[in-house]
PDB file of C-alpha atoms in Angstrom:
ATOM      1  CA  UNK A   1      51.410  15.994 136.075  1.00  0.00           C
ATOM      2  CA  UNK A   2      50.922  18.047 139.357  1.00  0.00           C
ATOM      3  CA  UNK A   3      52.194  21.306 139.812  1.00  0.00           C
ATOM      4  CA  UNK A   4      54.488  22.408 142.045  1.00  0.00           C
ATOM      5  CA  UNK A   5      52.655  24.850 143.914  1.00  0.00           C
ATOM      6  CA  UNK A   6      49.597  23.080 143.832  1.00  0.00           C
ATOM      7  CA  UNK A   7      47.607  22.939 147.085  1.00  0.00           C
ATOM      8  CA  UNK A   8      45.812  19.799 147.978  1.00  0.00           C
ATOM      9  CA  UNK A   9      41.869  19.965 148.253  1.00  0.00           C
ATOM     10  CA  UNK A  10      40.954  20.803 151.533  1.00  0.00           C
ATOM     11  CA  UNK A  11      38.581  18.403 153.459  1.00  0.00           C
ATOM     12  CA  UNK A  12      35.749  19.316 155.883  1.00  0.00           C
ATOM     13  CA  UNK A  13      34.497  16.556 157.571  1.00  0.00           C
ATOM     14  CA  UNK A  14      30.805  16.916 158.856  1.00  0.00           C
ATOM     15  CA  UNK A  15      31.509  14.225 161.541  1.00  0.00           C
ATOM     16  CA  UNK A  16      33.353  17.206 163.238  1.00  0.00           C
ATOM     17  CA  UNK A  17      32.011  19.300 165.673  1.00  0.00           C
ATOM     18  CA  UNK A  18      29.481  22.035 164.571  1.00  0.00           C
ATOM     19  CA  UNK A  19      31.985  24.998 165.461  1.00  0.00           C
ATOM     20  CA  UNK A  20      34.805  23.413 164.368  1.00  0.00           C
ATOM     21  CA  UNK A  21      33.046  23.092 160.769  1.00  0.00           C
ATOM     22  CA  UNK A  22      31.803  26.333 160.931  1.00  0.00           C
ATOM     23  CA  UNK A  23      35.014  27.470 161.117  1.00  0.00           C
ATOM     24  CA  UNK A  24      36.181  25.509 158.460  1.00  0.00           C
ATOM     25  CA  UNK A  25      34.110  26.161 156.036  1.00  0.00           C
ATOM     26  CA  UNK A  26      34.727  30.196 156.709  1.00  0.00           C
ATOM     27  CA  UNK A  27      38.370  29.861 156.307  1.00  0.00           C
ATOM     28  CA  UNK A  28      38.476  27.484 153.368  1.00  0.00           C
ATOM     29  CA  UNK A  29      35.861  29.365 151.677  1.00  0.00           C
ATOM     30  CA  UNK A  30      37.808  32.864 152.056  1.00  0.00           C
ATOM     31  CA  UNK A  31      41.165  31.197 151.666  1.00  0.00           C
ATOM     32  CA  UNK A  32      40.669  28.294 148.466  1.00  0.00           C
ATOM     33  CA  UNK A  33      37.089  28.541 147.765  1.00  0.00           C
ATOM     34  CA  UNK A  34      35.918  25.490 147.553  1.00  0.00           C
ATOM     35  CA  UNK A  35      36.584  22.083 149.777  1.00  0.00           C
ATOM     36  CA  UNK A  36      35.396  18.675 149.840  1.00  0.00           C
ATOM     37  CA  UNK A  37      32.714  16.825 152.858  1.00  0.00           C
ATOM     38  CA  UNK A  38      33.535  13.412 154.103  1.00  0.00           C
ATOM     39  CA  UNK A  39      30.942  11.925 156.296  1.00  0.00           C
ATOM     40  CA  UNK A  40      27.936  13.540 154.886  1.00  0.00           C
ATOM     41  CA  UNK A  41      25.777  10.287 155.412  1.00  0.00           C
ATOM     42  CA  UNK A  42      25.106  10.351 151.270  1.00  0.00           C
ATOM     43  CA  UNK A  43      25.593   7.039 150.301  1.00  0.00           C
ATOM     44  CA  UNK A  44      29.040   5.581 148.640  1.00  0.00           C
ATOM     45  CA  UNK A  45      26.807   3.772 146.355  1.00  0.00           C
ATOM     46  CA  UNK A  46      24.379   6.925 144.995  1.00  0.00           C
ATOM     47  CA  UNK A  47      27.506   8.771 144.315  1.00  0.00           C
ATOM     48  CA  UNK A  48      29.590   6.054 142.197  1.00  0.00           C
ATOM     49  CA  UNK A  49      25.998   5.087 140.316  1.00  0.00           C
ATOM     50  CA  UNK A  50      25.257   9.121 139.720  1.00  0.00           C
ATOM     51  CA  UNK A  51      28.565   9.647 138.263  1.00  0.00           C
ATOM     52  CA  UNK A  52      28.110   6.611 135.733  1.00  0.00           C
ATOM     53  CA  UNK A  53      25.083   7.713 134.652  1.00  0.00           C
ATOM     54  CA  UNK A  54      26.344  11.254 133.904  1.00  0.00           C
ATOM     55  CA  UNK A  55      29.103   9.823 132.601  1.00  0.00           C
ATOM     56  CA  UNK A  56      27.059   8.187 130.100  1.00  0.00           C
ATOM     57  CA  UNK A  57      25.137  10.736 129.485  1.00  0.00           C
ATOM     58  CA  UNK A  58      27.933  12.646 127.949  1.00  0.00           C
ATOM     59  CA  UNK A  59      29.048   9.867 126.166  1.00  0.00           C
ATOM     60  CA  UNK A  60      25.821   9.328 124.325  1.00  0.00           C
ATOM     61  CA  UNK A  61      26.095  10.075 120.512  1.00  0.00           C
ATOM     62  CA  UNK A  62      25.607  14.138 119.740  1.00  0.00           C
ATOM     63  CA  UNK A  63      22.713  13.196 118.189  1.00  0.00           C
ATOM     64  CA  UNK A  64      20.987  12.364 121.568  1.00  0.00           C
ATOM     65  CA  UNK A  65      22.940  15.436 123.306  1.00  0.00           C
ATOM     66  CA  UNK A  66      21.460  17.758 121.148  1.00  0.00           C
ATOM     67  CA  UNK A  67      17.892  17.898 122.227  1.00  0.00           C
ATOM     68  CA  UNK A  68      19.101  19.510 125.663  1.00  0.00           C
ATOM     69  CA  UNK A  69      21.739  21.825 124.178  1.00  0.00           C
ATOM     70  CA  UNK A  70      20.744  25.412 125.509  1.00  0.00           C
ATOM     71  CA  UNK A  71      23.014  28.530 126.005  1.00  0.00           C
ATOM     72  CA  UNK A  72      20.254  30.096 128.293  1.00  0.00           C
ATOM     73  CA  UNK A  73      20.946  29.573 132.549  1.00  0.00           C
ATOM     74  CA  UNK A  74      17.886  28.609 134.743  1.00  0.00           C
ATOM     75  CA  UNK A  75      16.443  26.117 132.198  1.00  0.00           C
ATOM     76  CA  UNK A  76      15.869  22.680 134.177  1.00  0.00           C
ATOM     77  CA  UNK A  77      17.859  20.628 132.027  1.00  0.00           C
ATOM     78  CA  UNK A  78      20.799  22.357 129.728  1.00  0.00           C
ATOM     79  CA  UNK A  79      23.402  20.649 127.751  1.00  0.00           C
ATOM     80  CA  UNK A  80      26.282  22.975 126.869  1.00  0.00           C
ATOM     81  CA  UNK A  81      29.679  23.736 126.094  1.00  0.00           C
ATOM     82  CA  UNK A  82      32.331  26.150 127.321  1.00  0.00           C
ATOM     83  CA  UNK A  83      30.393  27.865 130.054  1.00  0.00           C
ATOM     84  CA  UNK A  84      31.935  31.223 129.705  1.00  0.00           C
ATOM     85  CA  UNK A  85      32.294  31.366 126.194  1.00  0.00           C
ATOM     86  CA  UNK A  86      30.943  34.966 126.541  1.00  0.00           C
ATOM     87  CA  UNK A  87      32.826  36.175 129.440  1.00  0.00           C
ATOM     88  CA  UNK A  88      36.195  34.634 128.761  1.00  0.00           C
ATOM     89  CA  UNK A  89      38.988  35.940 126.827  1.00  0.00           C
ATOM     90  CA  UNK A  90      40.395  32.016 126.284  1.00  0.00           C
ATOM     91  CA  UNK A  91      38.048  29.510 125.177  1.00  0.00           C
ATOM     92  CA  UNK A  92      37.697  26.593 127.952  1.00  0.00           C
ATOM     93  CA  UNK A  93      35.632  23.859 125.480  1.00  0.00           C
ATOM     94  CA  UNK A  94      34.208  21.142 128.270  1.00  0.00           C
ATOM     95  CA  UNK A  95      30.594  19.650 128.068  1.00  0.00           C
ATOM     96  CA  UNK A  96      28.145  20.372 131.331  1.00  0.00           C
ATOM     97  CA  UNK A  97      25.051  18.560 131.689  1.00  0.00           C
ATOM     98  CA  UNK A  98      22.663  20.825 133.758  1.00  0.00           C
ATOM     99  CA  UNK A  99      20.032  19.487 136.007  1.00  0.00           C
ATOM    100  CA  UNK A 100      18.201  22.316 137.693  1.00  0.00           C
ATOM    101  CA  UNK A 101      17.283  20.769 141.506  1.00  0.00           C
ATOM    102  CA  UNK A 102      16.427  23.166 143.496  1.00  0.00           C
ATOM    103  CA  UNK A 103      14.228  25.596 144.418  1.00  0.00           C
ATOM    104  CA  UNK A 104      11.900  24.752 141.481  1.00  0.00           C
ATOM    105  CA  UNK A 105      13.534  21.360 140.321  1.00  0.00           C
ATOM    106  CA  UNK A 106      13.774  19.859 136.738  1.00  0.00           C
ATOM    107  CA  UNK A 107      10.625  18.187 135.274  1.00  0.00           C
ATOM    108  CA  UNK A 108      11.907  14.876 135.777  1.00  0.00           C
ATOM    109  CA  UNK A 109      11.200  13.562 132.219  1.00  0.00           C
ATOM    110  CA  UNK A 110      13.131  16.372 131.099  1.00  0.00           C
ATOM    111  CA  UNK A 111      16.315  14.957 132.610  1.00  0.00           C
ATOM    112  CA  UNK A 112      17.950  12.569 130.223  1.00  0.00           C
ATOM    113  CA  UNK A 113      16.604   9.308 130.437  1.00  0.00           C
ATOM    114  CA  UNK A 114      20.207   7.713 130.456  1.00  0.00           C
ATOM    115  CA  UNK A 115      20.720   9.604 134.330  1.00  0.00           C
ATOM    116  CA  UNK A 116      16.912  10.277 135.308  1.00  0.00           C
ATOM    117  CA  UNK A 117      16.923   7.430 137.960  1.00  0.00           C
ATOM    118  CA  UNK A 118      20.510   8.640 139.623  1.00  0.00           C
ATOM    119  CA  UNK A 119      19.735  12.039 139.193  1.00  0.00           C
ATOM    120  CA  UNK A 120      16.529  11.414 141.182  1.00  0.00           C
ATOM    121  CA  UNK A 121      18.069   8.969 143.732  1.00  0.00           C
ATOM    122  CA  UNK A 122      20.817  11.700 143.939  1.00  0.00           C
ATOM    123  CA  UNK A 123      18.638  14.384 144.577  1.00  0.00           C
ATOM    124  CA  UNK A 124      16.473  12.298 147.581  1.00  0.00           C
ATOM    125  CA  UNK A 125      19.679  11.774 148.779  1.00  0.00           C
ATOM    126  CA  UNK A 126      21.022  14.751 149.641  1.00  0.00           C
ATOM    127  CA  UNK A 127      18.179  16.746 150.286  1.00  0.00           C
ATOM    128  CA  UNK A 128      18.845  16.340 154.202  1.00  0.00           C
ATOM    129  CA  UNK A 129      22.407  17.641 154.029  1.00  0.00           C
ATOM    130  CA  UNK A 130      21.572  20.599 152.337  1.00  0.00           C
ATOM    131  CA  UNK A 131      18.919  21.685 154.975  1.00  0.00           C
ATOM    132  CA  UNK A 132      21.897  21.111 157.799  1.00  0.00           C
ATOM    133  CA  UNK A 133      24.292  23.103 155.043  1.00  0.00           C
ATOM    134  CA  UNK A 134      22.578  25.765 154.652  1.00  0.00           C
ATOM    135  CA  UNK A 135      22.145  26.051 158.530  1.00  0.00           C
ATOM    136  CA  UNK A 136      25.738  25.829 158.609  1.00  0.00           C
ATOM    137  CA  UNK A 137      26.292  28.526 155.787  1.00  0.00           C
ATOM    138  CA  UNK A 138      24.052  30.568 158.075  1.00  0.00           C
ATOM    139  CA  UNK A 139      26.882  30.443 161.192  1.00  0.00           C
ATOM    140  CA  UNK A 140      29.152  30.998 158.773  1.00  0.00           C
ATOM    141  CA  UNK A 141      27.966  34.295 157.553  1.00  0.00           C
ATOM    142  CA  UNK A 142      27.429  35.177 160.570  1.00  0.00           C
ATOM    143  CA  UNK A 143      31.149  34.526 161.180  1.00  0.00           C
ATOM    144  CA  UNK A 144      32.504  36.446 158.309  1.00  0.00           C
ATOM    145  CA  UNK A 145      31.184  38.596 155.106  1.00  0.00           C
ATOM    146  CA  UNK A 146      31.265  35.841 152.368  1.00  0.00           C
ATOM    147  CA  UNK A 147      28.944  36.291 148.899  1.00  0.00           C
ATOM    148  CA  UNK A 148      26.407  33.276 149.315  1.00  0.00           C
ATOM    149  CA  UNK A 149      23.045  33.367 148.231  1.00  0.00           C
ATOM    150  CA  UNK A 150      20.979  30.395 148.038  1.00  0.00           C
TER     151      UNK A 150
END
């Protein structure tokens, strides 16, 4: 059931022109903050197989889960539950995979074996758009004061 005040997602289309995105991205991130790209050239295919594979990663018995359950951040590969279970007055129980990709990526045999293939394909993929991101985070800071760090 949806809310009643509930604000669509906003969409930022990278086929746009490079001000007009800039732009975007300042107000959405200030305003919602967060936003979903169309027509970021990463295939339809690499994203539907990726989220399978993660998919089934999560549904793989606990058994199988358990060798990658971590509480510490910055490992490569962390399997975990309720992300804020520290910080949180409310517990919020979800399971995150965690594959570490950048700036000093994941061991790839230490990604789950049920994933490792879309998780690498994944990573290939969008390895372009996040050089032409972070340019564009780079106007965009230099638009407004936002807290990014890469």
């Amino acid at each position: 059931m949806t809310r009643p005040d509930a604000r669509p997602i906003p969409t930022i289309d990278l086929s746009d022109l490079r001000s007009t995105i800039i732009d975007q991205v300042s107000g959405t991130c200030c305003n919602f903050g967060f936003f979903q790209i169309t027509n970021h050239s990463i295939p339809l295919v690499v994203l539907d197989s990726t989220i399978a594979a993660v998919k089934a990663s999560h549904e793989q018995p606990t058994t199988v889960k358990a060798r990658f359950y971590s509480r510490e951040m910055g490992q490569g590969v962390s399997y975990l539950s309720n992300v804020d279970l520290y910080t949180s007055r409310d517990a919020n129980w979800h399971d995150t995979l965690q594959v570490r990709l950048g700036p000093t990526p994941a061991a790839v045999d230490e990604v789950p074996e049920i994933c490792r293939d879309e998780i690498v394909a994944w990573n290939k993929e969008i390895q372009p758009t996040l050089l032409e991101d972070n340019n564009m985070i780079i106007g965009v800071m230099g638009k407004t004061q936002i807290g990014v760090s890469f």
